[in-house]
């Protein structure tokens, strides 16, 4: 059963200089591993930061739909929403420790030259 769906689109241009931000600034939103991934290919850093930010917003929306609006604002929860890669290199969303319930999460990320879009689906885990 689907518990929540989140969709977000951001303009990549908003993130064109994020690779120049200090690590402490970036760590307010992203995990260390996300930052390292985003800056590992300078020509792709804008789209990578944009996609991960959109993923965090989409996941937040799905969480709000599934479990109600958290007491903390979006930006204070960002680091608890992490985009990782599965064993096949596909994006996966890690919501621990934010979501304690047993759920399955699904994410799809796409981008054009100008925007990044993400859909996150949370579903109840079946036995």
Tab-separated table of C-alpha atoms in Angstrom:
chain	number	residue	atom	x	y	z
A	1	UNK	CA	0.000	0.000	0.000
A	2	UNK	CA	1.338	3.419	-0.966
A	3	UNK	CA	1.757	5.693	2.045
A	4	UNK	CA	3.123	8.812	0.379
A	5	UNK	CA	4.259	10.256	-2.934
A	6	UNK	CA	6.513	13.272	-3.346
A	7	UNK	CA	7.502	15.110	-6.505
A	8	UNK	CA	9.871	18.020	-6.866
A	9	UNK	CA	11.542	19.899	-9.715
A	10	UNK	CA	14.325	22.450	-9.334
A	11	UNK	CA	16.207	24.654	-11.769
A	12	UNK	CA	19.805	23.478	-12.127
A	13	UNK	CA	21.027	27.072	-12.542
A	14	UNK	CA	20.264	27.670	-8.832
A	15	UNK	CA	23.093	25.257	-8.006
A	16	UNK	CA	25.776	26.430	-10.447
A	17	UNK	CA	28.090	27.780	-7.739
A	18	UNK	CA	27.347	25.299	-4.978
A	19	UNK	CA	30.633	23.486	-5.606
A	20	UNK	CA	32.315	26.694	-4.373
A	21	UNK	CA	30.493	26.663	-1.032
A	22	UNK	CA	32.393	25.596	2.055
A	23	UNK	CA	31.987	22.075	3.382
A	24	UNK	CA	30.301	23.324	6.610
A	25	UNK	CA	27.706	25.175	4.495
A	26	UNK	CA	27.016	22.123	2.335
A	27	UNK	CA	26.831	19.803	5.339
A	28	UNK	CA	23.793	21.725	6.585
A	29	UNK	CA	21.855	20.143	3.708
A	30	UNK	CA	23.843	17.209	2.345
A	31	UNK	CA	25.754	14.308	3.856
A	32	UNK	CA	29.516	14.155	3.408
A	33	UNK	CA	29.102	11.316	0.895
A	34	UNK	CA	26.589	13.309	-1.140
A	35	UNK	CA	28.911	16.320	-1.283
A	36	UNK	CA	31.857	14.140	-2.315
A	37	UNK	CA	29.767	12.594	-5.093
A	38	UNK	CA	28.489	15.973	-6.314
A	39	UNK	CA	31.930	17.570	-6.562
A	40	UNK	CA	33.702	14.483	-7.949
A	41	UNK	CA	32.894	15.565	-11.528
A	42	UNK	CA	33.023	19.380	-11.702
A	43	UNK	CA	31.098	19.565	-14.994
A	44	UNK	CA	28.192	17.672	-13.406
A	45	UNK	CA	28.204	19.204	-9.924
A	46	UNK	CA	25.290	21.591	-10.579
A	47	UNK	CA	22.956	18.870	-11.828
A	48	UNK	CA	24.047	16.502	-9.041
A	49	UNK	CA	23.419	19.050	-6.282
A	50	UNK	CA	20.099	19.981	-7.914
A	51	UNK	CA	18.966	16.358	-8.167
A	52	UNK	CA	19.876	15.595	-4.566
A	53	UNK	CA	18.161	18.725	-3.296
A	54	UNK	CA	15.031	17.862	-5.297
A	55	UNK	CA	15.194	14.324	-3.871
A	56	UNK	CA	15.238	15.686	-0.335
A	57	UNK	CA	12.230	17.910	-1.063
A	58	UNK	CA	10.322	15.072	-2.758
A	59	UNK	CA	11.096	12.704	0.133
A	60	UNK	CA	9.994	15.341	2.650
A	61	UNK	CA	6.670	15.701	0.809
A	62	UNK	CA	6.180	11.917	0.766
A	63	UNK	CA	7.008	11.702	4.483
A	64	UNK	CA	4.513	14.490	5.280
A	65	UNK	CA	1.824	12.681	3.317
A	66	UNK	CA	2.609	9.324	4.936
A	67	UNK	CA	3.214	10.316	8.546
A	68	UNK	CA	2.061	13.911	8.967
A	69	UNK	CA	4.127	17.064	9.003
A	70	UNK	CA	7.244	16.703	11.175
A	71	UNK	CA	7.773	19.169	13.987
A	72	UNK	CA	11.052	20.313	12.447
A	73	UNK	CA	11.232	22.380	9.258
A	74	UNK	CA	12.505	20.925	5.998
A	75	UNK	CA	16.043	22.288	6.193
A	76	UNK	CA	16.649	20.862	9.651
A	77	UNK	CA	15.746	17.380	8.370
A	78	UNK	CA	17.728	17.473	5.108
A	79	UNK	CA	20.727	15.533	6.355
A	80	UNK	CA	18.451	12.670	7.435
A	81	UNK	CA	17.299	12.229	3.838
A	82	UNK	CA	20.171	10.806	1.802
A	83	UNK	CA	20.492	9.733	-1.818
A	84	UNK	CA	22.744	6.693	-2.065
A	85	UNK	CA	23.391	4.116	-4.771
A	86	UNK	CA	22.332	0.494	-4.606
A	87	UNK	CA	24.606	-2.393	-5.606
A	88	UNK	CA	23.707	-1.789	-9.272
A	89	UNK	CA	24.558	1.917	-9.112
A	90	UNK	CA	20.912	3.021	-9.172
A	91	UNK	CA	19.730	5.815	-6.873
A	92	UNK	CA	18.144	4.815	-3.607
A	93	UNK	CA	16.742	6.972	-0.825
A	94	UNK	CA	17.897	6.438	2.745
A	95	UNK	CA	15.481	7.854	5.322
A	96	UNK	CA	17.060	6.450	8.486
A	97	UNK	CA	16.867	7.583	11.252
A	98	UNK	CA	14.054	9.911	10.124
A	99	UNK	CA	11.490	7.174	9.436
A	100	UNK	CA	11.325	4.420	12.020
A	101	UNK	CA	8.416	2.498	10.450
A	102	UNK	CA	9.193	-0.471	8.194
A	103	UNK	CA	8.709	0.947	4.695
A	104	UNK	CA	9.954	0.448	1.180
A	105	UNK	CA	11.107	3.599	-0.563
A	106	UNK	CA	11.429	4.163	-4.287
A	107	UNK	CA	13.088	7.049	-6.102
A	108	UNK	CA	13.502	8.105	-9.681
A	109	UNK	CA	15.690	11.027	-10.739
A	110	UNK	CA	15.795	12.707	-14.124
A	111	UNK	CA	17.213	15.941	-15.445
A	112	UNK	CA	17.464	18.023	-18.572
A	113	UNK	CA	20.003	20.752	-19.220
A	114	UNK	CA	17.889	23.157	-17.154
A	115	UNK	CA	15.989	21.219	-14.492
A	116	UNK	CA	16.113	18.181	-12.221
A	117	UNK	CA	12.986	16.259	-11.220
A	118	UNK	CA	12.537	13.551	-8.617
A	119	UNK	CA	9.676	11.309	-7.553
A	120	UNK	CA	9.766	9.477	-4.211
A	121	UNK	CA	7.223	6.810	-3.298
A	122	UNK	CA	6.902	5.354	0.194
A	123	UNK	CA	4.988	2.128	0.661
A	124	UNK	CA	4.145	-0.074	3.594
A	125	UNK	CA	6.473	-3.033	3.873
A	126	UNK	CA	4.622	-6.312	3.414
A	127	UNK	CA	5.743	-9.522	5.054
